[in-house]
XYZ file of C-alpha atoms in Angstrom:
748
model
C 21.255 -23.022 5.764
C 22.288 -24.941 2.677
C 25.762 -25.330 2.130
C 28.577 -25.599 -0.884
C 31.282 -27.693 0.022
C 33.275 -27.937 -3.131
C 33.004 -23.754 -3.513
C 32.947 -23.027 0.370
C 30.198 -20.878 0.506
C 27.340 -20.940 3.072
C 23.959 -20.330 2.198
C 21.460 -18.234 4.942
C 17.720 -17.012 4.334
C 16.481 -15.902 7.523
C 13.232 -14.032 6.484
C 14.224 -10.302 5.635
C 17.733 -10.516 4.345
C 19.195 -14.179 2.333
C 23.511 -13.635 2.756
C 25.928 -15.579 1.161
C 29.222 -16.444 2.558
C 32.049 -17.597 0.534
C 34.725 -18.109 2.389
C 38.412 -18.804 0.863
C 40.292 -21.226 3.531
C 39.211 -25.012 3.821
C 39.918 -24.621 7.959
C 37.902 -21.415 8.221
C 35.158 -22.331 6.042
C 34.925 -25.477 8.649
C 34.386 -23.558 11.105
C 31.709 -21.355 10.431
C 30.289 -24.366 9.388
C 30.012 -26.121 12.651
C 29.893 -22.527 15.017
C 26.842 -22.525 12.732
C 25.269 -25.584 13.099
C 26.303 -25.614 16.861
C 24.549 -22.503 17.371
C 21.107 -24.179 15.167
C 21.117 -27.389 16.847
C 20.717 -25.085 20.235
C 18.146 -22.974 19.140
C 16.291 -26.040 17.864
C 17.053 -27.349 22.211
C 15.709 -24.108 23.421
C 12.600 -24.482 21.479
C 12.012 -27.869 21.861
C 12.348 -27.573 25.089
C 9.974 -24.432 25.737
C 8.637 -23.681 22.996
C 6.728 -20.693 23.643
C 9.215 -19.198 25.308
C 12.718 -20.731 24.085
C 13.805 -16.602 23.966
C 13.300 -16.421 27.735
C 14.564 -17.128 30.708
C 13.875 -16.392 34.402
C 15.894 -19.086 35.732
C 18.173 -21.336 34.824
C 17.046 -25.231 34.273
C 19.797 -27.159 32.967
C 22.051 -28.289 35.949
C 21.611 -27.075 39.679
C 24.972 -27.247 39.926
C 25.539 -23.981 38.389
C 24.945 -20.572 40.033
C 22.088 -18.572 38.829
C 22.227 -15.132 37.720
C 20.290 -13.953 40.844
C 23.578 -13.901 42.972
C 24.807 -10.826 40.745
C 22.408 -8.302 41.734
C 23.473 -6.134 44.468
C 21.816 -5.831 47.676
C 22.038 -3.268 50.135
C 23.668 -4.614 53.531
C 21.380 -5.617 56.417
C 18.350 -4.781 54.755
C 16.080 -7.387 52.242
C 15.079 -5.508 48.647
C 11.235 -7.570 48.857
C 10.405 -4.866 47.335
C 12.035 -6.152 44.081
C 10.250 -9.481 44.549
C 6.591 -8.486 45.207
C 4.271 -10.295 42.121
C 1.689 -8.981 41.013
C -0.599 -11.272 39.130
C -2.265 -10.097 36.351
C -5.810 -12.517 36.590
C -8.221 -11.500 38.591
C -9.207 -13.649 40.809
C -12.864 -14.411 40.872
C -13.439 -11.144 44.051
C -11.975 -8.244 41.804
C -14.619 -9.177 38.814
C -16.664 -5.878 38.820
C -20.823 -6.459 39.893
C -21.809 -5.224 36.672
C -20.352 -5.762 33.448
C -21.564 -4.975 29.281
C -23.038 -7.907 27.134
C -19.918 -9.098 25.465
C -18.086 -9.030 28.627
C -20.619 -11.888 30.450
C -18.953 -14.907 29.300
C -16.337 -13.999 30.307
C -16.931 -12.936 33.536
C -18.653 -16.003 33.530
C -15.382 -17.307 33.056
C -13.116 -16.068 35.050
C -15.438 -16.893 37.984
C -15.713 -20.579 36.674
C -12.576 -21.341 35.345
C -10.424 -24.380 38.104
C -7.316 -23.663 35.474
C -7.191 -19.852 35.952
C -7.890 -19.996 40.260
C -5.207 -22.587 40.101
C -2.948 -20.259 38.277
C -3.462 -17.645 40.216
C -2.359 -19.567 43.676
C 0.874 -20.873 41.268
C 1.499 -17.493 41.150
C 0.681 -16.685 45.075
C 2.893 -19.390 45.714
C 5.410 -17.809 43.397
C 6.186 -14.910 45.092
C 5.975 -16.159 48.434
C 9.513 -18.371 46.704
C 10.857 -15.265 44.915
C 10.826 -13.479 48.861
C 11.930 -17.161 49.847
C 14.956 -16.657 47.615
C 15.730 -13.258 48.570
C 16.334 -13.823 52.256
C 18.878 -16.289 50.827
C 20.523 -14.454 48.192
C 21.518 -11.869 51.176
C 22.418 -14.594 53.714
C 24.545 -15.142 51.447
C 25.823 -12.064 50.392
C 26.461 -11.713 53.875
C 28.280 -15.155 54.196
C 30.392 -13.957 51.712
C 32.146 -10.367 53.247
C 32.798 -11.679 56.481
C 36.961 -12.090 56.683
C 35.981 -15.227 58.672
C 34.881 -17.348 55.528
C 37.383 -18.960 52.882
C 38.548 -18.298 49.399
C 37.466 -22.130 48.946
C 40.409 -21.232 45.459
C 43.409 -19.506 47.273
C 43.489 -21.891 49.969
C 46.216 -24.396 51.360
C 45.340 -26.638 53.027
C 48.261 -29.443 54.587
C 48.389 -32.642 52.911
C 49.306 -35.429 53.987
C 48.823 -40.207 53.285
C 46.285 -39.818 56.430
C 43.533 -36.990 54.140
C 40.666 -37.720 52.558
C 39.176 -35.678 50.088
C 35.786 -33.733 51.010
C 34.190 -31.303 48.844
C 34.313 -28.244 49.285
C 32.363 -25.747 46.789
C 29.206 -26.673 45.229
C 28.983 -25.026 41.940
C 32.179 -26.011 40.853
C 32.714 -30.772 41.571
C 36.758 -30.356 40.560
C 36.931 -28.247 43.960
C 38.450 -30.465 46.631
C 40.777 -30.033 49.325
C 42.665 -33.510 51.355
C 41.663 -32.811 55.453
C 42.814 -34.296 57.899
C 41.047 -35.710 60.858
C 43.221 -36.230 63.196
C 43.333 -33.453 66.014
C 42.218 -30.771 62.494
C 43.980 -26.530 62.882
C 41.969 -24.810 63.841
C 41.660 -23.036 60.910
C 40.719 -25.454 58.663
C 37.555 -26.492 60.986
C 36.083 -23.474 60.354
C 37.090 -23.378 57.185
C 34.838 -26.795 56.489
C 32.297 -24.854 59.125
C 31.778 -22.089 56.892
C 31.763 -24.017 53.654
C 29.236 -26.594 54.286
C 27.048 -23.231 56.123
C 27.345 -21.657 51.931
C 26.629 -24.576 50.712
C 23.814 -25.378 52.239
C 22.202 -21.638 51.802
C 23.402 -22.383 47.587
C 21.420 -26.531 47.403
C 18.221 -24.716 49.298
C 18.672 -21.933 46.839
C 18.285 -23.287 43.925
C 16.428 -25.476 44.803
C 14.051 -24.000 45.543
C 14.272 -21.561 42.235
C 14.134 -24.458 40.016
C 10.842 -24.337 42.367
C 9.488 -20.607 41.615
C 11.170 -21.990 37.505
C 8.480 -24.838 37.413
C 5.475 -22.430 38.813
C 6.019 -19.681 36.767
C 6.161 -21.869 33.726
C 3.020 -23.832 34.562
C 0.958 -21.202 35.077
C 2.588 -19.637 31.941
C 1.430 -22.782 30.066
C -2.418 -22.651 32.176
C -3.112 -18.770 31.127
C -1.611 -19.618 27.129
C -4.581 -22.787 27.705
C -7.599 -20.935 29.092
C -6.625 -16.791 26.765
C -7.305 -19.100 23.354
C -10.686 -20.259 24.625
C -11.287 -17.640 25.941
C -10.550 -15.899 22.629
C -12.535 -18.706 21.347
C -16.155 -18.071 23.275
C -15.934 -14.144 22.105
C -15.452 -14.828 18.815
C -18.817 -17.693 19.677
C -20.977 -14.727 21.339
C -20.040 -12.497 18.166
C -20.766 -14.502 15.036
C -23.681 -13.717 15.360
C -22.991 -10.063 15.141
C -20.802 -10.248 11.892
C -23.335 -12.125 10.319
C -26.081 -9.175 10.792
C -23.583 -6.709 9.498
C -21.908 -8.846 6.398
C -25.021 -9.200 5.581
C -26.094 -5.612 5.706
C -23.183 -5.191 4.162
C -23.501 -7.113 0.610
C -27.021 -6.547 0.405
C -26.276 -1.972 0.099
C -22.951 -3.222 -2.291
C -25.996 -4.920 -4.214
C -27.681 -1.697 -4.319
C -24.888 -0.059 -4.936
C -23.994 -2.096 -7.856
C -27.383 -2.845 -9.235
C -27.212 1.744 -9.114
C -23.634 0.758 -11.606
C -25.148 -0.683 -13.241
C -28.618 1.372 -13.935
C -25.870 4.941 -15.130
C -23.422 2.207 -17.231
C -26.504 1.390 -19.400
C -28.043 4.754 -19.039
C -23.755 5.695 -20.243
C -23.607 3.166 -23.604
C -27.358 5.396 -24.229
C -25.987 8.045 -24.625
C -22.881 7.380 -26.024
C -24.125 4.717 -29.107
C -26.931 7.986 -30.118
C -25.247 11.592 -29.565
C -21.214 9.792 -31.189
C -20.693 6.655 -31.858
C -22.911 5.657 -34.565
C -21.476 8.170 -36.630
C -17.670 7.633 -35.537
C -17.646 3.385 -36.833
C -19.126 5.170 -39.802
C -16.796 7.446 -40.928
C -14.055 5.317 -40.386
C -11.100 4.543 -43.136
C -10.049 0.889 -43.182
C -5.962 0.404 -43.075
C -4.833 -1.883 -45.675
C -1.528 -2.117 -44.817
C -0.889 -3.802 -40.955
C 2.260 -1.660 -40.501
C 0.028 1.534 -40.541
C -1.233 1.564 -37.644
C -3.508 4.214 -35.979
C -5.021 4.785 -32.669
C -5.913 8.277 -33.213
C -9.890 9.294 -32.595
C -10.192 6.665 -29.696
C -13.250 6.376 -27.164
C -11.424 5.919 -23.985
C -13.361 6.767 -21.202
C -9.948 8.078 -19.545
C -9.507 11.261 -21.789
C -13.061 11.819 -21.321
C -12.355 12.658 -17.774
C -8.967 13.435 -17.435
C -9.349 17.099 -17.805
C -11.305 16.835 -14.415
C -8.324 15.790 -13.335
C -6.387 18.379 -10.576
C -3.471 19.384 -13.776
C -0.979 18.765 -10.933
C -1.187 14.831 -10.428
C -1.340 13.768 -14.284
C -2.866 10.191 -13.970
C -1.693 7.790 -16.442
C -4.612 4.745 -15.290
C -6.346 3.591 -18.345
C -5.741 0.449 -18.594
C -9.586 -2.002 -18.830
C -12.335 -2.422 -19.935
C -13.671 -0.187 -17.484
C -12.302 2.670 -18.786
C -13.822 2.303 -22.365
C -17.181 3.476 -22.959
C -19.396 0.106 -23.096
C -18.190 -3.329 -21.650
C -21.735 -4.853 -22.476
C -23.398 -7.174 -25.668
C -26.113 -4.235 -25.418
C -23.232 -1.536 -27.314
C -23.233 -3.474 -30.435
C -27.130 -3.935 -30.522
C -27.635 0.399 -30.214
C -25.378 1.332 -33.427
C -26.189 -1.521 -35.266
C -29.466 -0.469 -34.770
C -28.622 2.749 -36.192
C -26.468 2.298 -39.005
C -28.428 2.044 -42.198
C -27.881 -0.792 -44.636
C -26.117 1.124 -47.292
C -23.181 0.764 -44.568
C -23.028 -2.575 -43.094
C -20.310 -3.564 -45.733
C -18.455 -0.691 -44.235
C -18.727 -2.365 -40.299
C -18.315 -5.944 -42.189
C -14.884 -4.805 -43.143
C -14.729 -3.046 -39.897
C -14.871 -6.422 -37.936
C -12.861 -8.855 -40.416
C -9.641 -6.152 -40.564
C -10.543 -6.149 -36.435
C -9.831 -10.070 -37.325
C -6.406 -10.583 -38.622
C -5.135 -8.733 -36.274
C -5.386 -4.834 -37.832
C -5.434 -2.057 -35.639
C -8.275 1.073 -36.431
C -8.633 4.009 -35.012
C -11.805 4.935 -32.998
C -13.083 1.057 -33.083
C -12.223 -1.432 -30.093
C -13.446 -4.988 -29.253
C -16.223 -5.620 -26.156
C -17.601 -7.684 -23.899
C -13.814 -8.507 -22.087
C -14.680 -10.020 -18.883
C -14.504 -8.639 -15.672
C -13.953 -11.483 -13.416
C -13.466 -15.153 -13.602
C -15.058 -18.338 -14.222
C -13.821 -19.773 -10.134
C -12.100 -18.764 -7.651
C -8.151 -19.598 -6.669
C -8.221 -23.426 -5.220
C -6.732 -22.847 -1.287
C -3.479 -24.502 -1.304
C -3.264 -24.922 3.246
C -3.043 -28.321 2.875
C 0.047 -28.372 0.335
C 3.698 -29.449 2.197
C 5.884 -26.673 0.528
C 8.718 -28.396 2.298
C 8.350 -32.263 1.236
C 8.754 -30.567 -2.409
C 11.567 -27.401 -1.894
C 13.749 -28.982 1.894
C 16.013 -31.087 -1.870
C 15.833 -27.932 -3.748
C 18.103 -25.537 -1.419
C 20.091 -23.205 -3.367
C 19.321 -24.765 -6.300
C 17.184 -23.162 -9.611
C 13.341 -24.057 -9.848
C 12.156 -23.730 -12.767
C 13.469 -28.403 -12.976
C 10.484 -29.068 -10.339
C 7.834 -29.948 -10.889
C 5.462 -27.518 -8.599
C 1.622 -29.298 -8.235
C -1.718 -27.733 -10.262
C -2.959 -25.773 -7.460
C 0.147 -23.204 -6.517
C -0.247 -21.777 -11.077
C -2.465 -19.037 -11.356
C -3.788 -19.256 -14.902
C -2.449 -17.660 -16.318
C 1.238 -17.494 -17.993
C 5.097 -16.204 -19.181
C 4.314 -15.271 -21.815
C 0.550 -13.547 -20.478
C 3.512 -11.738 -18.032
C 5.027 -10.607 -21.127
C 1.907 -8.570 -22.022
C 0.828 -7.647 -18.853
C 4.077 -5.540 -18.333
C 1.812 -3.529 -20.951
C -1.011 -2.764 -18.950
C -0.194 0.726 -18.961
C 1.435 1.131 -22.095
C -0.247 4.863 -22.046
C 3.067 6.196 -20.503
C 4.839 5.915 -24.068
C 2.116 7.052 -26.361
C 2.206 9.838 -23.425
C 6.394 9.908 -24.372
C 5.053 9.197 -27.456
C 4.312 13.377 -27.802
C 6.645 15.275 -25.562
C 9.541 17.121 -27.171
C 11.349 17.253 -23.873
C 13.418 14.239 -23.611
C 14.149 14.526 -19.919
C 10.610 13.668 -19.537
C 10.580 11.562 -22.204
C 12.690 9.890 -20.292
C 11.212 10.174 -17.069
C 7.728 9.209 -18.412
C 9.583 5.844 -19.211
C 11.282 5.046 -15.643
C 7.374 5.172 -14.726
C 5.979 2.769 -17.444
C 9.932 0.229 -16.781
C 8.019 0.657 -12.341
C 4.187 -0.276 -13.730
C 5.184 -2.925 -15.420
C 5.361 -4.266 -11.035
C 2.390 -3.238 -10.480
C 0.383 -6.012 -10.759
C 2.789 -8.752 -8.330
C 2.258 -6.721 -5.208
C -1.382 -8.987 -4.665
C 0.252 -12.521 -6.496
C 3.447 -13.623 -3.815
C 0.350 -16.206 -2.914
C 1.124 -18.551 -6.766
C 3.345 -18.227 -9.278
C 2.186 -18.613 -13.804
C 2.454 -21.772 -15.510
C 5.796 -22.218 -17.692
C 5.487 -22.207 -21.574
C 6.016 -25.541 -23.176
C 8.140 -24.869 -25.930
C 7.013 -23.780 -28.890
C 4.028 -22.375 -27.168
C 2.530 -18.772 -27.887
C -0.099 -15.573 -27.171
C -0.859 -12.668 -29.090
C -3.350 -10.031 -27.616
C -4.585 -7.378 -29.520
C -5.890 -4.337 -27.676
C -7.540 -1.870 -30.212
C -8.483 0.116 -27.183
C -4.871 1.122 -26.090
C -3.502 0.579 -29.865
C -1.152 -2.358 -29.367
C -0.373 -5.590 -30.707
C 1.138 -7.898 -29.215
C 2.475 -11.892 -29.165
C 4.771 -13.626 -27.693
C 7.107 -17.207 -27.582
C 8.858 -19.391 -25.307
C 12.112 -19.434 -28.539
C 14.205 -22.334 -25.613
C 12.948 -24.695 -22.531
C 16.506 -25.036 -20.563
C 17.790 -22.258 -20.136
C 13.893 -20.557 -20.215
C 13.797 -18.010 -22.453
C 10.077 -15.901 -23.390
C 10.628 -13.290 -26.326
C 7.304 -10.810 -27.360
C 7.115 -8.124 -29.507
C 5.185 -5.260 -29.026
C 3.569 -2.652 -31.814
C 1.336 0.711 -32.461
C 1.880 3.284 -33.608
C 3.702 5.050 -31.531
C 6.567 2.921 -29.690
C 8.146 -1.219 -30.462
C 8.113 -2.905 -27.662
C 10.111 -5.781 -27.217
C 12.408 -8.049 -25.264
C 13.276 -11.002 -24.639
C 13.364 -12.239 -20.430
C 15.695 -15.235 -18.989
C 15.431 -16.568 -15.155
C 16.822 -18.667 -12.527
C 13.847 -19.505 -9.421
C 16.215 -19.968 -5.888
C 15.421 -21.153 -3.551
C 17.029 -20.271 0.241
C 14.826 -22.047 2.591
C 12.205 -19.678 3.339
C 11.682 -17.209 0.781
C 12.326 -17.338 -2.682
C 14.310 -14.908 -5.570
C 14.220 -14.994 -9.072
C 16.507 -13.683 -10.699
C 16.175 -11.817 -14.363
C 18.931 -11.995 -17.420
C 17.773 -9.608 -20.808
C 17.166 -6.134 -20.997
C 13.500 -4.299 -21.992
C 13.093 -2.430 -25.524
C 11.841 0.656 -26.414
C 11.988 2.859 -29.313
C 9.962 5.761 -30.282
C 9.133 6.820 -33.913
C 9.049 9.624 -33.666
C 12.359 10.532 -31.890
C 14.568 7.484 -32.933
C 15.063 7.114 -29.479
C 15.223 3.376 -28.619
C 15.714 2.694 -25.061
C 17.408 -0.198 -23.124
C 16.573 -1.245 -19.814
C 17.245 -4.060 -17.015
C 15.096 -5.742 -14.466
C 14.986 -5.843 -10.877
C 15.406 -8.644 -8.660
C 11.709 -10.550 -6.965
C 11.510 -12.424 -3.893
C 8.800 -14.258 -2.556
C 9.234 -14.008 1.722
C 7.649 -16.681 3.394
C 6.908 -19.260 1.375
C 6.769 -22.342 3.948
C 4.682 -20.006 6.242
C 3.325 -17.406 7.476
C 2.067 -14.208 5.386
C 3.790 -14.669 1.617
C 4.757 -11.314 0.569
C 7.278 -10.465 -1.902
C 9.627 -7.785 -2.715
C 11.472 -6.050 -6.232
C 14.583 -4.559 -5.249
C 18.249 -3.744 -6.862
C 19.012 -0.458 -9.564
C 16.775 0.292 -12.841
C 19.812 1.148 -15.803
C 17.544 3.139 -18.591
C 19.592 4.270 -21.501
C 19.064 6.211 -24.978
C 21.135 3.937 -27.576
C 21.239 6.550 -30.104
C 22.485 9.487 -27.272
C 23.379 9.856 -23.913
C 21.663 13.240 -23.969
C 19.437 11.921 -21.132
C 19.644 8.196 -19.053
C 18.061 7.539 -16.032
C 18.723 5.259 -12.412
C 16.018 3.586 -10.891
C 16.664 1.938 -6.891
C 14.214 -0.753 -5.436
C 15.082 -0.450 -1.960
C 15.292 -3.627 0.110
C 13.647 -3.230 2.824
C 11.383 -5.489 5.314
C 7.123 -6.936 5.541
C 7.089 -4.041 7.908
C 8.985 -1.271 7.631
C 8.139 2.379 5.778
C 10.464 1.824 3.213
C 8.663 -1.107 2.787
C 8.302 -0.977 -1.488
C 10.646 2.577 -1.847
C 11.671 3.544 -5.627
C 14.083 6.636 -5.509
C 15.205 7.467 -9.554
C 18.008 10.368 -10.930
C 16.957 11.964 -14.619
C 20.181 12.418 -15.461
C 21.671 15.418 -18.410
C 24.655 14.217 -20.620
C 26.730 15.429 -17.945
C 25.452 13.828 -15.021
C 23.475 16.515 -14.150
C 20.136 15.663 -11.848
C 17.180 17.688 -13.783
C 14.506 15.490 -12.891
C 13.961 13.135 -9.007
C 11.974 10.859 -8.580
C 10.264 8.515 -5.222
C 6.830 6.802 -4.686
C 5.570 3.032 -4.489
C 6.332 0.889 -7.168
C 3.252 -0.526 -5.842
C 1.694 2.457 -5.279
C 2.773 5.774 -7.767
C 5.712 7.367 -9.546
C 6.152 11.250 -8.650
C 9.089 13.937 -10.094
C 10.218 16.816 -8.359
C 10.629 17.262 -4.801
C 8.084 17.674 -2.178
C 5.301 18.371 -1.864
C 5.176 20.015 -4.937
C 6.230 17.128 -7.145
C 3.611 15.391 -10.591
C 2.931 12.389 -10.032
C 3.160 10.416 -13.259
C 1.759 7.663 -12.882
C -0.901 5.552 -10.948
C -2.359 2.020 -11.282
C -5.556 1.562 -11.629
C -8.236 -0.048 -8.614
C -8.689 -3.056 -7.973
C -11.357 -5.959 -9.202
C -13.861 -6.422 -6.681
C -12.935 -9.992 -4.397
C -9.912 -9.948 -6.327
C -7.626 -11.198 -2.912
C -10.338 -14.563 -3.710
C -8.860 -14.569 -8.082
C -6.111 -14.921 -8.022
C -5.224 -11.249 -6.890
C -4.783 -11.375 -10.753
C -5.967 -6.933 -11.774
C -8.431 -5.394 -14.778
C -6.288 -6.332 -17.729
C -4.851 -9.629 -15.726
C -8.317 -10.653 -15.680
C -9.040 -10.691 -19.599
C -5.640 -12.006 -20.596
C -6.364 -14.661 -20.797
C -10.047 -14.830 -21.685
C -11.487 -16.900 -25.261
C -13.524 -15.083 -27.790
C -15.592 -16.959 -30.051
C -15.682 -14.715 -33.294
C -11.322 -14.776 -32.550
C -10.889 -18.414 -31.390
C -10.507 -20.031 -35.433
C -8.185 -17.540 -35.816
C -5.404 -18.413 -33.373
C -2.623 -20.733 -33.567
C -3.707 -23.903 -31.827
C -0.226 -23.350 -29.954
C -1.627 -19.948 -27.948
C -1.991 -20.113 -24.567
C -5.356 -19.982 -24.507
C -6.335 -23.549 -25.542
C -3.861 -24.260 -23.168
C -5.945 -27.261 -20.888
C -4.345 -27.554 -17.728
C -4.742 -23.216 -16.676
C -8.150 -23.010 -18.879
C -9.385 -26.800 -16.436
C -7.918 -24.261 -12.736
C -9.379 -21.151 -14.387
C -12.689 -22.869 -14.569
C -11.502 -24.804 -10.857
C -11.162 -28.153 -11.326
C -8.283 -29.175 -9.869
C -8.589 -32.877 -10.446
C -8.874 -32.543 -14.575
C -6.444 -30.054 -14.287
C -3.605 -31.707 -12.543
C -3.786 -34.690 -15.040
C -3.474 -32.169 -17.827
C -0.277 -30.997 -17.135
C 1.086 -33.902 -16.335
C 0.140 -34.997 -19.798
C 1.210 -31.882 -21.304
C 5.070 -31.361 -19.921
C 5.074 -35.874 -20.784
C 4.697 -34.435 -24.249
C 7.547 -32.653 -23.754
C 10.134 -34.462 -22.904
C 8.811 -37.065 -24.828
C 9.310 -34.106 -28.089
C 12.798 -32.921 -26.154
C 14.326 -36.752 -26.213
C 13.507 -36.857 -30.237
C 15.110 -33.464 -31.296
C 17.996 -34.121 -28.949
C 18.686 -39.059 -30.729
C 17.917 -37.171 -33.700
C 20.216 -34.530 -33.441
C 17.502 -31.602 -34.335
C 18.432 -28.015 -33.131
C 15.067 -26.774 -32.075
C 13.686 -23.759 -34.460
C 11.349 -21.159 -33.296
C 9.136 -20.443 -35.628
C 8.246 -16.015 -35.227
C 11.786 -15.192 -33.633
C 15.496 -15.221 -34.660
C 18.457 -14.554 -32.711
C 20.609 -11.944 -32.436
C 24.440 -11.017 -30.657
C 24.349 -7.803 -30.295
C 26.705 -4.361 -29.634
C 27.488 -5.614 -26.066
C 28.410 -9.713 -27.763
C 25.261 -11.485 -26.460
C 23.088 -12.913 -27.403
C 18.772 -11.690 -27.178
C 16.128 -12.341 -29.580
C 13.633 -10.455 -31.738
C 10.477 -10.458 -34.496
C 11.245 -12.344 -37.740
C 8.391 -10.434 -38.401
C 6.373 -12.950 -39.531
C 4.456 -13.306 -37.151
C 0.220 -11.205 -38.095
C 1.841 -11.813 -42.824
C 1.110 -15.806 -41.424
C -2.306 -14.879 -39.240
C -4.117 -14.250 -42.254
C -4.300 -17.923 -42.385
C -7.190 -18.400 -39.692
C -5.692 -20.872 -37.907
C -2.411 -20.700 -39.459
C -3.831 -22.704 -42.105
C 0.439 -22.917 -43.316
C 2.076 -23.442 -41.414
C 3.383 -26.570 -39.328
C 2.627 -26.506 -36.442
C 4.064 -28.946 -33.294
C 0.931 -30.447 -31.517
C 1.659 -29.287 -27.527
C -1.322 -29.897 -26.217
């Protein structure tokens, strides 16, 4: 719970939901705060007193003078309900153990037979059973005494008062109730009342003492069972450890054999491609003179060659990684070069030169992209996040420096590129004449950008420093991308991507809010896509992201809110997609629903699915799958949960190294060191880079200099909102290797 006194706002993080209470009057606000604090204090006391069973109470244990709830249970007259209190011990005694047991149970049986603690527990439970029977008898006697006509009504009883009377307590359960009784020749009805009061008080006291004893025994038995349960679990796990090791060894051996077999098949496939197709394709390729003339015709994508074998009802557009290319090892280049004559050598050199200059070619794609990271993610179990975050509840975390171990070896600029993992959906939309089907594919692309986050709740991207850049040329996908950090406070990242079929750009501003148990990421800005063939320009917003269980438990990520996709050039088709807010165990977790509507608001297509799994168009069960994410790489959970596409993003090709600007994120040392598993060095570099950025910022402020981004410019849209778009200089400047003619800042 966090409180904003000036704004009269209360923020409550209950793991599954975050509540923001805005109170109009100061009195009501104070009352809410008081009640919530008392409730929290009450719960804390419960947990301290009995951590294991704070939510469960058999009998009251705070006061011996309070009447037990059991007194309200109706009991048939003249009958003691002993059966209601019979206790069947859940712990088998040694005599009840089976004579023969399996090997897996032998240690457990021996432990049960030899455990003195369990014998004591069984004895305690047996005493509890006897005490409960006694309690039922006392309760019966109390009720019988209350039913008798002679039993006084102590509250209404009028007793004569005189100066010679002394105070005597009449009711044990109410210490404030007393009367003055005259000892000299008291009336007979007063004497009877005192006798009955004395009997009633004794019974009550006996009942409370016995109930306390039962509660103590039950608590002792419960704790004993909990401790012994842990011992039993440990014994069983030790016994099964050897069996598990054998099974793991066999699985590893089978996996190794499968990988070797797969490698042989891939090698054969590469030779077939290089001998029958690729040599001719490289020789006959047309060199593009201008970077504006982008072509991806004749691309040799494995996804295209096998797509015809999929069921026609399921249109899978998930070919997004080097696994879908004809080759991903160095033998591909040697096989091709063996088949090219000397006359064509200059053509091949020209092709390589064009790629290095940032130009996209049809029929040619890079090889050798990596398929794994150099080192697994570090252990973060020793980091106490509460010490870092406790003073920042309800605040923006973008200004809070986090330990480098909590990062993943990618930054936000690269995350923007990761949203293009399924750019094939845009290519498909650019070839679809029906405007409503085009809109459905644009919606699928908007959803696909969230799929990579499903396994990434355990880490955060690096925050780019002001002026940092990133570029990505994907000949296999037919696009080229660049991004830049254009503002530091507030943090704004801008990107631009182009291909023959589409242009994609966006600028993202976000706020990170920590609420005590979860963190919300609130994005601002819009995503834009144009399809030149149809003159369409699609614009949409992003939804809220929430990471749950920040401090303890299994972290999981959730996206919720509504995306509205509009075509700013016409109103023929619009789309609304809703990301359902659920909880980790609910059946509707990660669900999305949407509709594509015509200009009159009539639903043309219905969309549904889960953002991490698939998106369907139509009505079940005849709906068509229009997108499904690709499979995850081996051991992805050990490597930050990265997809194949994400693994490739920070790969620094030695050939491309001299062509990139020194501000490219792949040159950032702290990020590279973390990727290589050198956490201590990465932490030191991160602190040094942050200090450099503070120094540069202070210099700009002291000299009243406004920072100007290199590759983006600020414009105001039709809604009077500021946005950042490309100034069309990046690829032109890149023609000089390393941006040699551009004055670049020293960022690290």
